[in-house]
Coordinates of C-alpha atoms in Angstrom, one line a residue:
M1 CA 161.1 11.5 117.1
G2 CA 160.9 14.1 114.3
F3 CA 158.0 16.8 113.5
A4 CA 157.4 19.4 111.0
R5 CA 154.1 21.0 110.2
A6 CA 152.8 23.2 106.8
C7 CA 149.8 24.3 105.7
S8 CA 147.1 23.8 103.6
V9 CA 143.2 24.9 102.9
A10 CA 140.2 22.6 103.1
L11 CA 137.6 24.3 100.6
V12 CA 134.1 24.4 102.1
G13 CA 131.7 25.9 99.3
V14 CA 133.7 28.6 98.2
E15 CA 135.4 29.6 101.2
G16 CA 138.5 27.9 102.4
V17 CA 139.9 27.1 106.2
V18 CA 143.1 27.2 106.7
V19 CA 144.3 24.0 107.6
E20 CA 147.9 22.7 109.5
V21 CA 149.3 19.4 108.0
Q22 CA 151.7 18.2 110.5
A23 CA 153.8 15.1 110.3
D24 CA 155.0 12.8 113.3
L25 CA 157.9 10.5 113.2
E26 CA 158.3 7.8 116.1
P27 CA 160.9 4.7 116.8
G28 CA 158.5 1.9 115.6
V29 CA 157.3 -0.6 112.3
A30 CA 157.2 1.8 109.1
A31 CA 153.5 2.6 108.8
F32 CA 151.7 5.6 107.5
T33 CA 148.9 6.7 109.7
L34 CA 146.6 9.8 108.0
V35 CA 144.1 11.2 110.5
G36 CA 142.0 14.4 110.6
L37 CA 138.8 13.3 108.5
P38 CA 140.0 12.9 105.2
D39 CA 137.4 11.8 102.4
K40 CA 139.0 8.6 100.1
S41 CA 140.8 10.5 97.8
L42 CA 143.1 12.5 100.5
V43 CA 143.5 9.1 102.2
E44 CA 144.6 7.5 99.0
S45 CA 147.4 10.6 99.3
R46 CA 149.2 8.1 101.9
D47 CA 150.9 6.5 98.2
R48 CA 150.7 8.9 95.8
V49 CA 152.8 11.1 98.6
R50 CA 155.5 8.0 98.9
A51 CA 156.0 6.6 95.3
A52 CA 156.3 10.9 94.9
V53 CA 159.2 11.0 97.4
V54 CA 160.6 8.2 96.7
N55 CA 160.7 9.4 92.7
S56 CA 162.0 12.3 93.4
G57 CA 165.0 11.2 94.7
A58 CA 164.4 11.5 98.3
E59 CA 165.1 8.8 100.6
W60 CA 161.4 7.9 102.5
P61 CA 161.5 7.5 106.0
Q62 CA 161.3 4.2 107.4
K63 CA 159.9 4.5 110.8
K64 CA 155.9 5.1 112.3
L65 CA 154.8 7.9 110.4
T66 CA 151.2 10.1 111.3
V67 CA 150.0 12.7 109.6
G68 CA 147.4 15.0 110.8
L69 CA 145.5 17.6 109.4
S70 CA 144.0 20.2 112.3
P71 CA 141.5 20.9 112.9
A72 CA 140.3 17.5 112.7
S73 CA 136.3 18.7 112.8
V74 CA 136.8 19.9 109.3
P75 CA 135.6 17.6 106.8
K76 CA 138.6 17.5 104.4
S77 CA 137.6 16.4 100.3
G78 CA 139.8 16.5 97.4
S79 CA 143.9 16.1 96.5
G80 CA 144.9 19.2 97.0
F81 CA 146.8 18.2 100.6
D82 CA 149.6 16.0 99.0
L83 CA 152.1 18.6 98.4
A84 CA 151.8 19.9 102.0
V85 CA 151.9 16.1 103.2
A86 CA 155.0 15.6 101.0
C87 CA 157.0 18.3 102.2
S88 CA 155.7 18.1 105.9
V89 CA 156.8 14.3 105.8
L90 CA 160.1 15.3 104.4
G91 CA 160.2 17.8 107.1
A92 CA 160.4 15.7 109.8
A93 CA 162.6 13.5 108.2
E94 CA 165.1 16.3 108.2
R95 CA 165.2 16.4 104.4
I96 CA 163.9 20.1 104.7
D97 CA 164.6 22.8 107.3
P98 CA 161.0 22.3 109.4
A99 CA 161.5 25.8 109.7
M100 CA 160.8 26.9 106.2
I101 CA 157.9 25.6 105.3
A102 CA 156.4 25.9 108.4
D103 CA 154.5 29.0 107.2
V104 CA 154.3 28.5 104.0
V105 CA 150.3 27.2 102.3
M106 CA 151.0 24.5 99.8
I107 CA 147.9 24.0 97.7
G108 CA 148.5 20.8 94.5
E109 CA 148.0 17.1 94.1
L110 CA 151.2 14.9 93.6
G111 CA 151.7 12.3 91.2
L112 CA 153.7 8.7 90.9
D113 CA 156.4 10.4 89.4
G114 CA 156.7 13.9 91.5
R115 CA 155.1 16.1 89.0
V116 CA 152.5 18.9 90.8
R117 CA 149.4 18.3 88.9
P118 CA 146.8 21.6 89.4
V119 CA 143.3 21.5 91.2
R120 CA 140.1 23.8 91.0
G121 CA 139.3 25.9 93.7
V122 CA 143.1 27.6 94.1
L123 CA 142.1 31.5 93.9
P124 CA 139.3 30.8 96.8
A125 CA 142.2 28.6 99.0
V126 CA 144.7 31.6 98.2
L127 CA 142.0 34.1 99.7
A128 CA 141.7 32.1 102.3
A129 CA 145.3 31.9 102.9
A130 CA 145.8 35.7 102.4
E131 CA 142.4 36.8 105.4
A132 CA 144.3 34.3 107.6
G133 CA 147.4 36.2 107.2
Y134 CA 149.7 34.2 105.7
E135 CA 152.3 35.6 103.2
Q136 CA 153.8 32.8 101.2
V137 CA 151.9 29.8 98.8
V138 CA 153.1 27.5 96.2
V139 CA 150.7 25.9 93.9
P140 CA 151.4 24.1 90.9
E141 CA 152.8 26.1 88.1
Q142 CA 149.7 26.1 85.4
T143 CA 148.0 27.9 88.2
A144 CA 150.3 30.5 89.2
G145 CA 148.7 33.0 87.9
E146 CA 145.1 32.8 89.3
A147 CA 146.7 32.5 92.9
A148 CA 148.5 35.7 91.7
L149 CA 145.5 37.1 91.3
V150 CA 145.2 37.9 95.5
P151 CA 147.1 40.9 96.2
G152 CA 149.6 40.7 99.3
V153 CA 150.5 37.1 98.8
S154 CA 153.9 35.6 97.3
V155 CA 153.1 32.5 94.9
L156 CA 155.7 30.5 93.8
G157 CA 154.2 27.9 90.8
V158 CA 156.5 24.6 90.2
R159 CA 156.3 22.1 87.9
S160 CA 157.3 18.7 90.5
L161 CA 158.3 18.1 94.1
R162 CA 161.9 18.0 93.4
Q163 CA 161.5 21.4 92.1
L164 CA 160.1 22.5 95.0
I165 CA 162.6 20.3 97.8
A166 CA 166.0 22.3 95.6
V167 CA 163.7 26.1 95.9
L168 CA 163.6 25.3 100.3
C169 CA 166.9 24.1 100.5
D170 CA 168.5 26.5 98.4
E171 CA 169.6 23.8 95.5
P172 CA 170.8 24.3 92.5
V173 CA 166.8 23.5 91.0
P174 CA 166.5 21.4 87.8
E175 CA 164.8 21.9 84.6
E176 CA 161.7 19.4 84.1
P177 CA 160.3 18.6 80.8
V178 CA 157.4 20.0 79.7
G179 CA 154.8 17.2 78.3
G180 CA 152.3 17.0 76.2
Q181 CA 154.2 19.8 73.3
G182 CA 152.1 19.7 69.8
R183 CA 149.1 18.1 71.7
P184 CA 146.5 19.3 74.9
D185 CA 148.0 19.3 78.4
A186 CA 147.2 16.7 80.1
M187 CA 148.1 17.9 83.5
L188 CA 145.2 20.5 82.9
A189 CA 142.5 18.2 83.2
G190 CA 142.2 18.3 87.0
L191 CA 141.7 22.1 86.6
V192 CA 137.8 21.2 84.7
I193 CA 135.0 18.1 86.0
P194 CA 134.3 16.0 83.1
G195 CA 131.3 17.1 81.5
T196 CA 131.1 20.5 81.5
G197 CA 133.4 21.4 78.2
L198 CA 131.6 23.2 75.5
G199 CA 128.0 23.2 75.7
T200 CA 127.1 24.1 79.2
G201 CA 125.6 27.1 78.0
L202 CA 128.0 29.4 80.2
A203 CA 129.0 31.7 77.7
P204 CA 126.7 32.6 74.6
A205 CA 128.5 31.7 71.5
A206 CA 131.1 30.8 73.3
G207 CA 132.2 27.5 71.0
R208 CA 132.4 29.8 67.8
G209 CA 136.2 30.0 69.1
D210 CA 136.3 33.4 67.3
G211 CA 135.2 35.5 70.0
H212 CA 131.8 36.7 68.6
L213 CA 129.6 37.8 71.2
P214 CA 125.7 37.6 70.2
D215 CA 125.1 41.5 68.8
L216 CA 121.4 42.8 69.6
A217 CA 121.3 44.8 66.4
D218 CA 120.3 40.7 65.2
V219 CA 117.0 41.0 66.9
A220 CA 114.1 42.0 64.4
G221 CA 111.6 44.4 66.1
Q222 CA 110.3 43.8 69.2
P223 CA 110.5 47.4 70.8
R224 CA 109.4 46.7 73.8
P225 CA 111.6 43.7 74.5
R226 CA 114.3 45.3 74.2
Q227 CA 113.5 48.0 76.1
A228 CA 112.5 46.4 79.0
L229 CA 115.9 44.3 78.6
E230 CA 117.9 47.2 78.6
V231 CA 115.9 48.3 81.9
A232 CA 116.7 44.9 83.7
A233 CA 120.4 45.3 82.4
A234 CA 120.4 49.0 84.0
G235 CA 118.8 48.4 87.6
G236 CA 119.1 44.5 87.9
H237 CA 115.7 43.5 87.7
H238 CA 114.8 40.2 86.9
L239 CA 112.6 39.5 83.7
L240 CA 109.9 37.2 82.1
F241 CA 109.7 36.7 78.6
S242 CA 105.9 35.4 77.5
G243 CA 105.1 34.8 73.8
P244 CA 105.0 32.6 71.2
P245 CA 107.5 30.2 70.2
G246 CA 109.7 31.7 67.2
A247 CA 109.4 35.2 68.7
G248 CA 112.4 36.1 69.7
K249 CA 112.6 34.9 73.6
T250 CA 116.0 33.4 73.6
M251 CA 117.3 35.3 71.3
L252 CA 116.8 38.3 73.7
A253 CA 118.2 36.7 76.8
E254 CA 121.5 35.5 75.6
R255 CA 122.0 38.9 74.7
L256 CA 121.3 40.4 77.9
S257 CA 125.1 39.4 79.8
S258 CA 126.3 41.8 76.7
V259 CA 124.5 44.8 77.3
L260 CA 125.3 44.3 81.2
P261 CA 129.0 46.4 82.2
P262 CA 132.2 44.6 83.1
L263 CA 132.4 43.0 86.2
T264 CA 134.6 45.2 89.0
R265 CA 137.7 43.7 90.1
Q266 CA 136.3 42.3 93.5
E267 CA 132.9 40.7 91.7
S268 CA 135.2 39.1 89.4
L269 CA 137.4 37.3 91.9
E270 CA 133.7 36.4 93.6
V271 CA 133.0 34.9 89.8
T272 CA 136.8 33.4 89.2
A273 CA 135.8 31.8 92.9
V274 CA 133.0 30.0 91.8
H275 CA 134.3 28.9 89.0
S276 CA 137.3 27.8 89.8
V277 CA 135.7 25.5 92.5
A278 CA 133.4 24.4 89.7
G279 CA 135.7 23.7 87.5
L280 CA 134.5 25.9 85.0
L281 CA 137.3 28.1 84.7
P282 CA 138.9 28.0 81.3
P283 CA 142.5 27.3 81.4
G284 CA 144.9 30.5 80.7
E285 CA 141.9 32.8 81.4
P286 CA 142.3 33.3 85.6
L287 CA 140.7 35.6 85.9
V288 CA 137.0 36.2 84.8
S289 CA 136.1 40.0 83.6
R290 CA 132.6 39.7 82.1
A291 CA 129.3 38.7 83.6
P292 CA 128.7 35.2 83.3
Y293 CA 125.6 34.0 81.8
C294 CA 124.0 30.4 82.9
A295 CA 121.0 28.1 81.2
P296 CA 120.2 25.2 82.3
H297 CA 117.9 22.6 80.3
H298 CA 114.4 22.7 82.0
S299 CA 115.0 18.7 83.3
A300 CA 117.5 20.7 86.0
T301 CA 116.8 18.8 89.3
M302 CA 116.8 21.4 92.5
Q303 CA 119.9 20.3 93.5
S304 CA 121.7 21.4 90.2
L305 CA 120.0 25.3 90.1
V306 CA 121.1 25.6 93.9
G307 CA 124.0 24.0 94.1
G308 CA 123.9 20.1 96.2
G309 CA 125.1 16.8 95.4
N310 CA 127.2 14.0 97.6
G311 CA 128.8 15.0 100.3
M312 CA 129.7 18.7 101.0
P313 CA 127.7 21.1 99.2
R314 CA 128.4 22.1 95.5
P315 CA 127.3 25.4 93.9
G316 CA 124.6 25.4 91.2
A317 CA 122.8 27.2 88.4
V318 CA 122.4 30.3 90.8
S319 CA 126.1 30.7 91.9
L320 CA 127.7 29.9 88.1
A321 CA 125.3 33.1 87.7
H322 CA 126.7 34.7 90.5
R323 CA 126.9 38.8 88.9
G324 CA 125.4 37.7 85.5
V325 CA 122.3 36.0 84.1
L326 CA 120.5 32.8 85.1
F327 CA 117.9 31.7 81.9
L328 CA 115.6 29.9 82.5
D329 CA 114.1 29.0 78.8
E330 CA 110.5 26.9 79.1
A331 CA 110.4 27.9 82.6
P332 CA 106.9 26.0 83.1
E333 CA 108.6 22.9 82.0
F334 CA 111.0 23.2 85.1
S335 CA 109.7 20.8 88.8
G336 CA 108.0 23.4 90.8
K337 CA 110.3 22.4 93.6
A338 CA 113.2 23.4 91.5
L339 CA 111.1 27.2 91.0
D340 CA 110.3 28.1 94.3
A341 CA 113.9 27.2 95.6
L342 CA 115.0 30.1 93.7
R343 CA 112.6 32.6 96.0
Q344 CA 115.1 33.1 98.7
P345 CA 118.5 33.7 96.3
L346 CA 116.4 36.4 94.4
E347 CA 115.5 38.4 97.7
S348 CA 119.4 37.6 99.4
G349 CA 122.0 37.5 96.7
H350 CA 123.1 33.9 98.2
V351 CA 122.1 30.7 98.8
V352 CA 121.9 28.1 102.3
V353 CA 122.6 24.4 101.7
A354 CA 122.2 22.5 104.9
R355 CA 123.6 18.6 104.4
A356 CA 124.7 16.0 106.3
A357 CA 128.6 17.2 106.1
G358 CA 127.9 20.6 107.0
V359 CA 126.0 24.2 105.8
V360 CA 127.6 26.4 102.7
R361 CA 126.3 29.2 101.9
L362 CA 126.9 30.0 98.6
P363 CA 126.8 33.4 97.0
A364 CA 123.7 34.0 94.2
R365 CA 123.4 37.3 93.3
F366 CA 122.0 37.1 89.9
L367 CA 119.9 38.5 87.3
L368 CA 117.2 35.8 86.4
V369 CA 115.8 35.7 82.9
L370 CA 112.4 33.8 82.3
A371 CA 111.0 32.5 79.1
A372 CA 107.6 31.1 78.9
N373 CA 104.5 29.6 76.1
P374 CA 101.5 30.3 76.9
C375 CA 100.5 27.5 76.7
P376 CA 101.6 24.1 75.8
C377 CA 101.5 24.3 72.2
G378 CA 102.6 27.9 72.1
R379 CA 99.9 29.2 70.2
H380 CA 97.1 30.5 72.7
S381 CA 98.0 34.2 72.4
L382 CA 97.7 33.7 68.4
S383 CA 94.7 35.1 66.6
G384 CA 93.6 31.7 64.2
A385 CA 96.4 29.7 64.8
G386 CA 94.8 26.6 65.9
C387 CA 95.5 26.4 69.6
E388 CA 93.4 24.0 71.0
C389 CA 94.8 23.1 74.5
P390 CA 91.4 23.8 76.7
P391 CA 91.2 26.5 79.2
S392 CA 91.6 24.2 82.1
V393 CA 95.2 23.1 80.6
V394 CA 96.2 26.5 79.8
R395 CA 95.6 27.7 83.4
R396 CA 97.6 24.7 84.9
Y397 CA 100.4 25.7 82.1
Q398 CA 100.7 28.5 83.5
A399 CA 100.0 28.1 87.2
R400 CA 103.5 26.5 87.1
L401 CA 105.3 29.5 87.7
S402 CA 103.8 30.8 90.8
G403 CA 102.7 33.4 92.5
P404 CA 105.2 34.1 94.8
L405 CA 108.0 33.8 92.5
L406 CA 106.6 36.1 89.7
D407 CA 105.7 38.8 92.0
R408 CA 109.5 38.7 92.8
V409 CA 110.1 39.3 89.5
D410 CA 110.3 43.0 88.1
L411 CA 109.8 43.1 84.5
R412 CA 106.8 40.7 82.6
V413 CA 106.9 41.4 78.8
E414 CA 104.6 40.3 76.2
V415 CA 106.8 39.2 73.3
E416 CA 104.9 39.3 69.7
P417 CA 105.5 37.1 66.9
V418 CA 107.9 39.6 64.6
D419 CA 105.9 40.7 61.2
R420 CA 107.6 40.5 57.4
A421 CA 108.6 43.7 57.7
D422 CA 110.9 43.7 61.1
L423 CA 112.2 40.6 59.7
L424 CA 113.0 41.1 56.2
G425 CA 114.7 44.9 57.4
H426 CA 112.8 46.9 55.9
G427 CA 112.1 48.7 59.5
G428 CA 115.9 48.8 59.7
R429 CA 118.4 47.1 62.1
G430 CA 117.8 47.8 66.3
E431 CA 120.2 49.0 67.9
S432 CA 124.1 47.9 68.2
T433 CA 124.7 46.0 71.9
A434 CA 127.6 48.7 72.2
V435 CA 125.3 51.8 71.9
V436 CA 122.6 49.8 74.4
A437 CA 125.1 49.2 77.2
A438 CA 126.8 52.1 77.1
R439 CA 123.1 53.8 78.3
V440 CA 123.6 51.2 80.7
R441 CA 127.3 51.9 81.9
D442 CA 125.6 55.4 81.9
A443 CA 122.5 54.6 84.1
R444 CA 124.3 52.2 86.3
A445 CA 127.3 55.1 87.3
R446 CA 124.8 57.9 88.0
A447 CA 122.6 55.1 90.5
A448 CA 125.8 54.3 92.0
E449 CA 126.9 57.9 92.8
R450 CA 123.3 58.5 94.4
L451 CA 123.9 54.8 96.2
A452 CA 127.3 55.7 97.7
G453 CA 127.9 55.5 101.0
T454 CA 125.7 52.3 101.0
P455 CA 125.4 48.3 100.8
W456 CA 124.0 48.7 97.7
A457 CA 125.2 49.3 94.2
T458 CA 121.8 48.8 92.2
N459 CA 118.3 50.1 92.3
S460 CA 117.0 46.3 92.3
E461 CA 118.5 46.3 95.4
V462 CA 117.3 49.0 97.4
P463 CA 115.1 48.5 100.6
G464 CA 111.6 49.8 100.3
H465 CA 111.8 51.6 103.2
E466 CA 114.3 53.4 101.5
L467 CA 112.4 54.8 98.3
R468 CA 109.7 55.6 101.1
T469 CA 111.9 57.4 103.0
R470 CA 114.6 58.8 101.8
L471 CA 114.8 58.5 97.6
L472 CA 111.4 59.8 97.2
A473 CA 109.9 59.8 93.9
A474 CA 108.7 63.2 92.2
P475 CA 105.8 64.9 93.9
G476 CA 102.4 63.4 92.5
A477 CA 104.4 60.7 90.2
L478 CA 103.0 57.3 92.2
A479 CA 99.3 58.4 92.1
A480 CA 98.9 55.9 88.9
A481 CA 100.5 52.8 91.6
E482 CA 98.9 53.5 94.6
R483 CA 95.8 53.3 92.9
D484 CA 96.6 49.8 91.4
L485 CA 97.9 48.9 95.4
E486 CA 94.2 49.2 96.1
R487 CA 92.3 47.1 93.9
G488 CA 94.7 44.6 94.3
I489 CA 96.7 44.7 91.2
L490 CA 100.0 44.9 92.6
T491 CA 101.6 43.6 96.1
A492 CA 103.7 45.8 99.1
R493 CA 106.3 44.3 97.2
G494 CA 105.5 44.8 94.0
L495 CA 105.1 49.0 95.0
D496 CA 108.5 48.8 95.7
R497 CA 109.9 46.9 92.7
V498 CA 107.7 49.5 90.8
L499 CA 109.7 52.4 92.7
R500 CA 112.6 50.4 91.5
V501 CA 112.3 49.7 88.3
A502 CA 110.8 54.1 88.2
W503 CA 114.2 54.9 89.4
T504 CA 116.4 52.3 86.6
V505 CA 114.0 54.3 83.8
A506 CA 114.6 58.3 85.1
D507 CA 118.6 56.9 85.4
L508 CA 118.1 55.8 81.5
R509 CA 117.0 59.1 80.7
G510 CA 119.6 61.3 82.7
A511 CA 116.6 62.7 85.5
D512 CA 117.0 63.1 89.0
R513 CA 114.3 61.7 90.2
P514 CA 111.7 59.9 88.5
D515 CA 108.2 61.4 87.4
A516 CA 104.5 59.7 86.7
S517 CA 106.2 58.6 83.0
D518 CA 108.9 56.7 84.4
V519 CA 106.5 55.0 86.9
A520 CA 103.6 54.8 84.1
V521 CA 106.5 52.8 82.7
A522 CA 107.4 51.1 85.6
L523 CA 103.5 49.7 85.8
E524 CA 103.0 48.7 82.1
L525 CA 106.4 46.3 82.4
R526 CA 105.2 45.2 85.4
T527 CA 101.6 44.4 85.3
G528 CA 101.7 44.2 80.9
I529 CA 98.6 46.7 81.2
Q530 CA 98.8 49.5 78.4
R531 CA 99.2 53.1 79.9
G532 CA 99.7 55.0 76.8
V533 CA 103.5 55.7 77.4
P534 CA 106.0 56.8 74.8
M535 CA 108.2 53.6 73.7
G536 CA 111.5 55.6 73.8
T537 CA 110.2 57.3 77.1
V538 CA 113.6 55.7 78.8
Q539 CA 116.1 56.8 75.5
R540 CA 117.8 59.6 75.8

């Protein structure tokens, strides 16, 4: 009887569980049994592994073979277990020393010719292995850079099963030809889900291929919406743009991700892990360093927004926009069920998806930007534009954005049509993205210094209790906000959000704490009621 074990990782959402792959050989009729709650693609690994072992020059054991995946209670899916299954079988057959593979985590799909193909989710899998105490990982050569992002782990990238056998047996490593010269590497196809190429809206202007990013200087006029965009980026506040078609709502939203500060190392790992599982990580770019941007179509279902799918839930748009921007253009056209599903992640920064196959917790700390027309035809707010929508239709259209959802949106700004002088450039170009991004970085640095030693990093995350007890505004600064609370213009949650925005406005102008003018700016940006505040209050 022969026995050997290796390790691999099962992904549950974006979290990994280390799985022990055990192979047992016994005398009897030659058979291959795979147990441990595998899915269809994993059951098919029996034929892939057998062909890969034989075509790699090793002998397949003609005995009764049982391969167990432990813990058996965890659902296992995908083809990433092939490499561990093959090595455990070879270890049980004594082609490989079982002690050499007992504490090695192996991730990769095997082709019938023995080549090791890359799979999605390598980064979260290696992170899970490192947290479990494993120090050696074997991955496909194409994903070795992604796996190397995890500190304290020795990564071996292999091109074929032959190479791995030679390394484990201390034999000369054979050279493997690199296929696909002069054309795209077909081996990378396993990293991308079909239909998630260019045009998915994960990065503005990503399809241009020249590295160009939209610039705020391209936006004509719109001083108040630009100010709201800067405040949203500096404090992580959710934003609603409402106005007629063609006023520039989408242009402004597309430029928000460029204004946000670069991701920290920890944030980059979080975002990269989600994109790796979703099959959206660009080949050759193992680490996402910029804030992501996701703009789903208004026909998106609730499952595509918050996560779901057959079997174990997969990340949705809110997770793909983690640490970045989620832009919902034509927001009233989204289904009410899908929009109201955003309430919980807006508050908690994560989403819990429960399905029959299991419960998954997915990260979802994003900056929400909504864009809405005032009515179905879009001309309701324009004088003399000929809007023919009945008042009942206008009310019903505007009510598609529910009160509880809008109460979680800190900034609500009316985007007016651009006049001729601004459109033709007579008023001069506005500030560029670089200038605004520099102010945003300075404001975030002040907030981070003030919130050092707390679990919060931006003003939008600070609980209302802290704002009312420890982080106090200047004396008398909240008088106007308190009057709006008594009149019913603000809710208790709305007052807390006004305080958070006021702190952000104070950070942008370099003040130690917000005063009455900062609170007035925050109230105007939330309620839309003019407070007589100068336009440049947030600028130094």
